[in-house]
């Protein structure tokens, strides 16, 4: 597929009507709609599809409370867009957390009502399957209630290579140790040209998908992601969606699709123009339309702002990600948007949706259908105010952020 898909050869309203009626659209049609369809028509179609998929609960938008645990920033992969990593030789910048530190962070997550942790870090040259087995089993032993939704195909490829085992064995072993599902990290851009330009040492997009397909076939589901705005073309964005849709047709293992935008600070990519909010909202809409086999589309407003996040709920998104108790990766690259739990609930409510806290598997845990009874949060807010927001000392590193 080229960038030159021709608007004149498509009847845009007819394609939108077919999509709104549940018909599948081709990648070529998706490219034309993404690039040229009137914004409101695109959004109306996406919103109609969301409403139909969630008939009966279409008034609800969800969020989750989780903690991102960055276990190390040491990484051999040196992605050009990354502001988080330290090369193994850089002993001044590099760090790793010990198990006690990680367990303390899990304890804080439980204390604040979090249900999920996202283990996220660099490709450390010494961390094979055994490292993850040890840490996941220790977390599950102390905190069986925490869901470990973490890592992705890139980490699996790396740990399997370090431990000299197959990716199947790596997945089975970390799953047995406590990993519940993969977060889909490392997808970045799946087509070869933009992927090589920003992450030349990562596995190919095809390999990323192959590993996720293997995980799905072994019963470990995942989410899927996309990094927008590092110089890829519109056709390459749509190709990324096509690659995900094809795997999803075979496995059904992607629970959600989460696009987010490149942040330009402190990394080695030069002269990139960030994706605009309009591009982002159009991506949310075309993802809802094109990925007819993926249930959840998440608006990741950490990198685009709260108003953009609210708009995504009217352009096909049904979820706004997480109130995240700690985040260091996209913040390192310049993401500045923050929110606490009350703000997350207000953000969803003022976007004309009823907020609901969800589980990792998207079941509603608490529906905040009466503002007078918002539980938010004497319990969580008091912890926030005594630690991060008012600069308390109990947990000096605790930051209440919201992200994907
Ligand atoms: S994005 Fe991940 S794999 Fe790439 S350099 Fe950063 S930490 Fe390493």
PDB file of C-alpha atoms in Angstrom, residues 18-158:
ATOM      1  CA  UNK A  18     -20.498   0.098   5.524  1.00  0.00           C
ATOM      2  CA  UNK A  19     -18.134   0.327   8.474  1.00  0.00           C
ATOM      3  CA  UNK A  20     -20.867   1.709  10.741  1.00  0.00           C
ATOM      4  CA  UNK A  21     -23.045  -1.249   9.758  1.00  0.00           C
ATOM      5  CA  UNK A  22     -20.294  -3.630  10.882  1.00  0.00           C
ATOM      6  CA  UNK A  23     -18.626  -4.260   7.530  1.00  0.00           C
ATOM      7  CA  UNK A  24     -14.868  -4.711   7.408  1.00  0.00           C
ATOM      8  CA  UNK A  25     -12.808  -2.076   5.576  1.00  0.00           C
ATOM      9  CA  UNK A  26      -9.610  -2.686   3.627  1.00  0.00           C
ATOM     10  CA  UNK A  27      -6.236  -1.129   4.483  1.00  0.00           C
ATOM     11  CA  UNK A  28      -6.543   1.076   1.376  1.00  0.00           C
ATOM     12  CA  UNK A  29      -9.949   2.302   2.506  1.00  0.00           C
ATOM     13  CA  UNK A  30      -8.584   2.865   6.012  1.00  0.00           C
ATOM     14  CA  UNK A  31      -5.783   5.025   4.642  1.00  0.00           C
ATOM     15  CA  UNK A  32      -8.186   7.210   2.699  1.00  0.00           C
ATOM     16  CA  UNK A  33     -10.534   7.549   5.673  1.00  0.00           C
ATOM     17  CA  UNK A  34      -7.670   8.280   8.061  1.00  0.00           C
ATOM     18  CA  UNK A  35      -6.194  10.898   5.802  1.00  0.00           C
ATOM     19  CA  UNK A  36      -9.174  12.507   4.112  1.00  0.00           C
ATOM     20  CA  UNK A  37     -12.552  11.712   5.686  1.00  0.00           C
ATOM     21  CA  UNK A  38     -14.221  14.668   7.424  1.00  0.00           C
ATOM     22  CA  UNK A  39     -13.193  14.523  11.088  1.00  0.00           C
ATOM     23  CA  UNK A  40     -16.706  14.566  12.483  1.00  0.00           C
ATOM     24  CA  UNK A  41     -17.914  11.869  10.082  1.00  0.00           C
ATOM     25  CA  UNK A  42     -14.956   9.696  11.023  1.00  0.00           C
ATOM     26  CA  UNK A  43     -15.665  10.240  14.724  1.00  0.00           C
ATOM     27  CA  UNK A  44     -19.401   9.625  14.341  1.00  0.00           C
ATOM     28  CA  UNK A  45     -18.733   6.262  12.690  1.00  0.00           C
ATOM     29  CA  UNK A  46     -16.215   5.255  15.338  1.00  0.00           C
ATOM     30  CA  UNK A  47     -18.537   6.342  18.133  1.00  0.00           C
ATOM     31  CA  UNK A  48     -21.438   4.414  16.587  1.00  0.00           C
ATOM     32  CA  UNK A  49     -19.277   1.288  16.523  1.00  0.00           C
ATOM     33  CA  UNK A  50     -18.233   1.791  20.159  1.00  0.00           C
ATOM     34  CA  UNK A  51     -21.841   2.287  21.229  1.00  0.00           C
ATOM     35  CA  UNK A  52     -22.950  -0.830  19.421  1.00  0.00           C
ATOM     36  CA  UNK A  53     -20.161  -2.965  20.840  1.00  0.00           C
ATOM     37  CA  UNK A  54     -20.969  -1.795  24.361  1.00  0.00           C
ATOM     38  CA  UNK A  55     -24.741  -1.538  24.044  1.00  0.00           C
ATOM     39  CA  UNK A  56     -26.141  -1.284  27.547  1.00  0.00           C
ATOM     40  CA  UNK A  57     -22.920   0.106  29.016  1.00  0.00           C
ATOM     41  CA  UNK A  58     -22.097   2.602  26.290  1.00  0.00           C
ATOM     42  CA  UNK A  59     -22.422   5.451  28.794  1.00  0.00           C
ATOM     43  CA  UNK A  60     -19.392   4.119  30.722  1.00  0.00           C
ATOM     44  CA  UNK A  61     -15.691   4.842  30.213  1.00  0.00           C
ATOM     45  CA  UNK A  62     -13.118   2.951  32.212  1.00  0.00           C
ATOM     46  CA  UNK A  63      -9.784   3.441  33.939  1.00  0.00           C
ATOM     47  CA  UNK A  64      -7.515   1.254  36.052  1.00  0.00           C
ATOM     48  CA  UNK A  65      -5.283   1.937  39.067  1.00  0.00           C
ATOM     49  CA  UNK A  66      -1.812   0.508  38.569  1.00  0.00           C
ATOM     50  CA  UNK A  67       1.835   1.076  39.263  1.00  0.00           C
ATOM     51  CA  UNK A  68       4.580   1.105  36.704  1.00  0.00           C
ATOM     52  CA  UNK A  69       7.635  -0.495  38.299  1.00  0.00           C
ATOM     53  CA  UNK A  70      10.788   0.398  36.414  1.00  0.00           C
ATOM     54  CA  UNK A  71      13.166  -2.305  37.569  1.00  0.00           C
ATOM     55  CA  UNK A  72      16.218  -1.181  35.607  1.00  0.00           C
ATOM     56  CA  UNK A  73      17.152   1.437  33.044  1.00  0.00           C
ATOM     57  CA  UNK A  74      20.189  -0.528  31.852  1.00  0.00           C
ATOM     58  CA  UNK A  75      19.611  -1.543  28.244  1.00  0.00           C
ATOM     59  CA  UNK A  76      21.595  -2.944  25.351  1.00  0.00           C
ATOM     60  CA  UNK A  77      19.043  -1.999  22.694  1.00  0.00           C
ATOM     61  CA  UNK A  78      19.565   1.793  22.551  1.00  0.00           C
ATOM     62  CA  UNK A  79      16.338   2.791  20.781  1.00  0.00           C
ATOM     63  CA  UNK A  80      16.777   6.245  19.314  1.00  0.00           C
ATOM     64  CA  UNK A  81      13.487   7.606  20.650  1.00  0.00           C
ATOM     65  CA  UNK A  82      14.160   6.473  24.232  1.00  0.00           C
ATOM     66  CA  UNK A  83      15.102   8.962  26.953  1.00  0.00           C
ATOM     67  CA  UNK A  84      15.022   6.377  29.726  1.00  0.00           C
ATOM     68  CA  UNK A  85      17.796   3.897  29.101  1.00  0.00           C
ATOM     69  CA  UNK A  86      21.453   3.832  30.156  1.00  0.00           C
ATOM     70  CA  UNK A  87      24.059   1.835  28.273  1.00  0.00           C
ATOM     71  CA  UNK A  88      25.530  -1.008  30.362  1.00  0.00           C
ATOM     72  CA  UNK A  89      28.869   0.800  30.576  1.00  0.00           C
ATOM     73  CA  UNK A  90      27.269   3.984  31.851  1.00  0.00           C
ATOM     74  CA  UNK A  91      27.544   3.202  35.548  1.00  0.00           C
ATOM     75  CA  UNK A  92      26.745   6.800  36.509  1.00  0.00           C
ATOM     76  CA  UNK A  93      23.340   6.816  34.858  1.00  0.00           C
ATOM     77  CA  UNK A  94      22.436   3.120  35.102  1.00  0.00           C
ATOM     78  CA  UNK A  95      20.514   1.638  38.017  1.00  0.00           C
ATOM     79  CA  UNK A  96      18.552  -1.454  38.987  1.00  0.00           C
ATOM     80  CA  UNK A  97      16.090  -1.861  41.833  1.00  0.00           C
ATOM     81  CA  UNK A  98      16.548  -4.718  44.276  1.00  0.00           C
ATOM     82  CA  UNK A  99      13.750  -7.110  45.172  1.00  0.00           C
ATOM     83  CA  UNK A 100      12.981  -5.419  48.513  1.00  0.00           C
ATOM     84  CA  UNK A 101      12.521  -2.085  46.752  1.00  0.00           C
ATOM     85  CA  UNK A 102      10.215  -3.724  44.183  1.00  0.00           C
ATOM     86  CA  UNK A 103       8.149  -5.431  46.889  1.00  0.00           C
ATOM     87  CA  UNK A 104       7.837  -2.133  48.776  1.00  0.00           C
ATOM     88  CA  UNK A 105       6.451  -0.557  45.614  1.00  0.00           C
ATOM     89  CA  UNK A 106       3.978  -3.419  45.284  1.00  0.00           C
ATOM     90  CA  UNK A 107       2.900  -2.919  48.910  1.00  0.00           C
ATOM     91  CA  UNK A 108       2.254   0.784  48.227  1.00  0.00           C
ATOM     92  CA  UNK A 109       0.224  -0.153  45.158  1.00  0.00           C
ATOM     93  CA  UNK A 110      -2.018  -2.446  47.196  1.00  0.00           C
ATOM     94  CA  UNK A 111      -2.267   0.173  49.952  1.00  0.00           C
ATOM     95  CA  UNK A 112      -3.524   2.759  47.438  1.00  0.00           C
ATOM     96  CA  UNK A 113      -6.105   0.485  45.865  1.00  0.00           C
ATOM     97  CA  UNK A 114      -4.090  -0.472  42.804  1.00  0.00           C
ATOM     98  CA  UNK A 115      -4.902  -3.765  41.126  1.00  0.00           C
ATOM     99  CA  UNK A 116      -2.154  -4.112  38.535  1.00  0.00           C
ATOM    100  CA  UNK A 117       1.559  -3.653  38.171  1.00  0.00           C
ATOM    101  CA  UNK A 118       3.423  -3.049  34.970  1.00  0.00           C
ATOM    102  CA  UNK A 119       7.024  -4.232  35.165  1.00  0.00           C
ATOM    103  CA  UNK A 120       8.874  -2.109  32.648  1.00  0.00           C
ATOM    104  CA  UNK A 121      12.590  -1.732  32.095  1.00  0.00           C
ATOM    105  CA  UNK A 122      15.566  -2.000  29.824  1.00  0.00           C
ATOM    106  CA  UNK A 123      17.050  -5.070  28.179  1.00  0.00           C
ATOM    107  CA  UNK A 124      19.621  -5.689  30.893  1.00  0.00           C
ATOM    108  CA  UNK A 125      22.497  -7.857  29.633  1.00  0.00           C
ATOM    109  CA  UNK A 126      22.292 -10.119  32.712  1.00  0.00           C
ATOM    110  CA  UNK A 127      18.525 -10.513  33.069  1.00  0.00           C
ATOM    111  CA  UNK A 128      17.352 -13.799  31.615  1.00  0.00           C
ATOM    112  CA  UNK A 129      14.238 -15.845  32.319  1.00  0.00           C
ATOM    113  CA  UNK A 130      15.499 -16.633  35.836  1.00  0.00           C
ATOM    114  CA  UNK A 131      15.437 -12.954  36.839  1.00  0.00           C
ATOM    115  CA  UNK A 132      11.773 -12.606  35.914  1.00  0.00           C
ATOM    116  CA  UNK A 133      10.844 -15.957  37.479  1.00  0.00           C
ATOM    117  CA  UNK A 134      12.423 -14.883  40.753  1.00  0.00           C
ATOM    118  CA  UNK A 135      10.753 -11.461  40.834  1.00  0.00           C
ATOM    119  CA  UNK A 136       7.296 -12.471  39.613  1.00  0.00           C
ATOM    120  CA  UNK A 137       7.073 -15.413  42.005  1.00  0.00           C
ATOM    121  CA  UNK A 138       8.161 -13.209  44.928  1.00  0.00           C
ATOM    122  CA  UNK A 139       5.535 -10.598  44.027  1.00  0.00           C
ATOM    123  CA  UNK A 140       2.784 -13.200  43.677  1.00  0.00           C
ATOM    124  CA  UNK A 141       3.766 -14.866  46.948  1.00  0.00           C
ATOM    125  CA  UNK A 142       3.368 -11.636  48.913  1.00  0.00           C
ATOM    126  CA  UNK A 143       0.654  -9.976  46.839  1.00  0.00           C
ATOM    127  CA  UNK A 144      -1.448 -12.643  45.115  1.00  0.00           C
ATOM    128  CA  UNK A 145      -4.148 -10.037  44.515  1.00  0.00           C
ATOM    129  CA  UNK A 146      -1.898  -7.983  42.190  1.00  0.00           C
ATOM    130  CA  UNK A 147      -2.192  -8.690  38.482  1.00  0.00           C
ATOM    131  CA  UNK A 148       1.173  -8.672  36.704  1.00  0.00           C
ATOM    132  CA  UNK A 149       0.433  -7.120  33.306  1.00  0.00           C
ATOM    133  CA  UNK A 150       3.923  -6.475  32.027  1.00  0.00           C
ATOM    134  CA  UNK A 151       6.613  -6.757  29.367  1.00  0.00           C
ATOM    135  CA  UNK A 152       6.200  -7.586  25.703  1.00  0.00           C
ATOM    136  CA  UNK A 153       7.699  -9.514  22.837  1.00  0.00           C
ATOM    137  CA  UNK A 154      10.974  -7.556  22.940  1.00  0.00           C
ATOM    138  CA  UNK A 155      11.677  -8.520  26.532  1.00  0.00           C
ATOM    139  CA  UNK A 156      10.742 -12.133  25.810  1.00  0.00           C
ATOM    140  CA  UNK A 157      13.119 -12.255  22.843  1.00  0.00           C
ATOM    141  CA  UNK A 158      15.881 -10.741  24.986  1.00  0.00           C
TER     142      UNK A 158
END
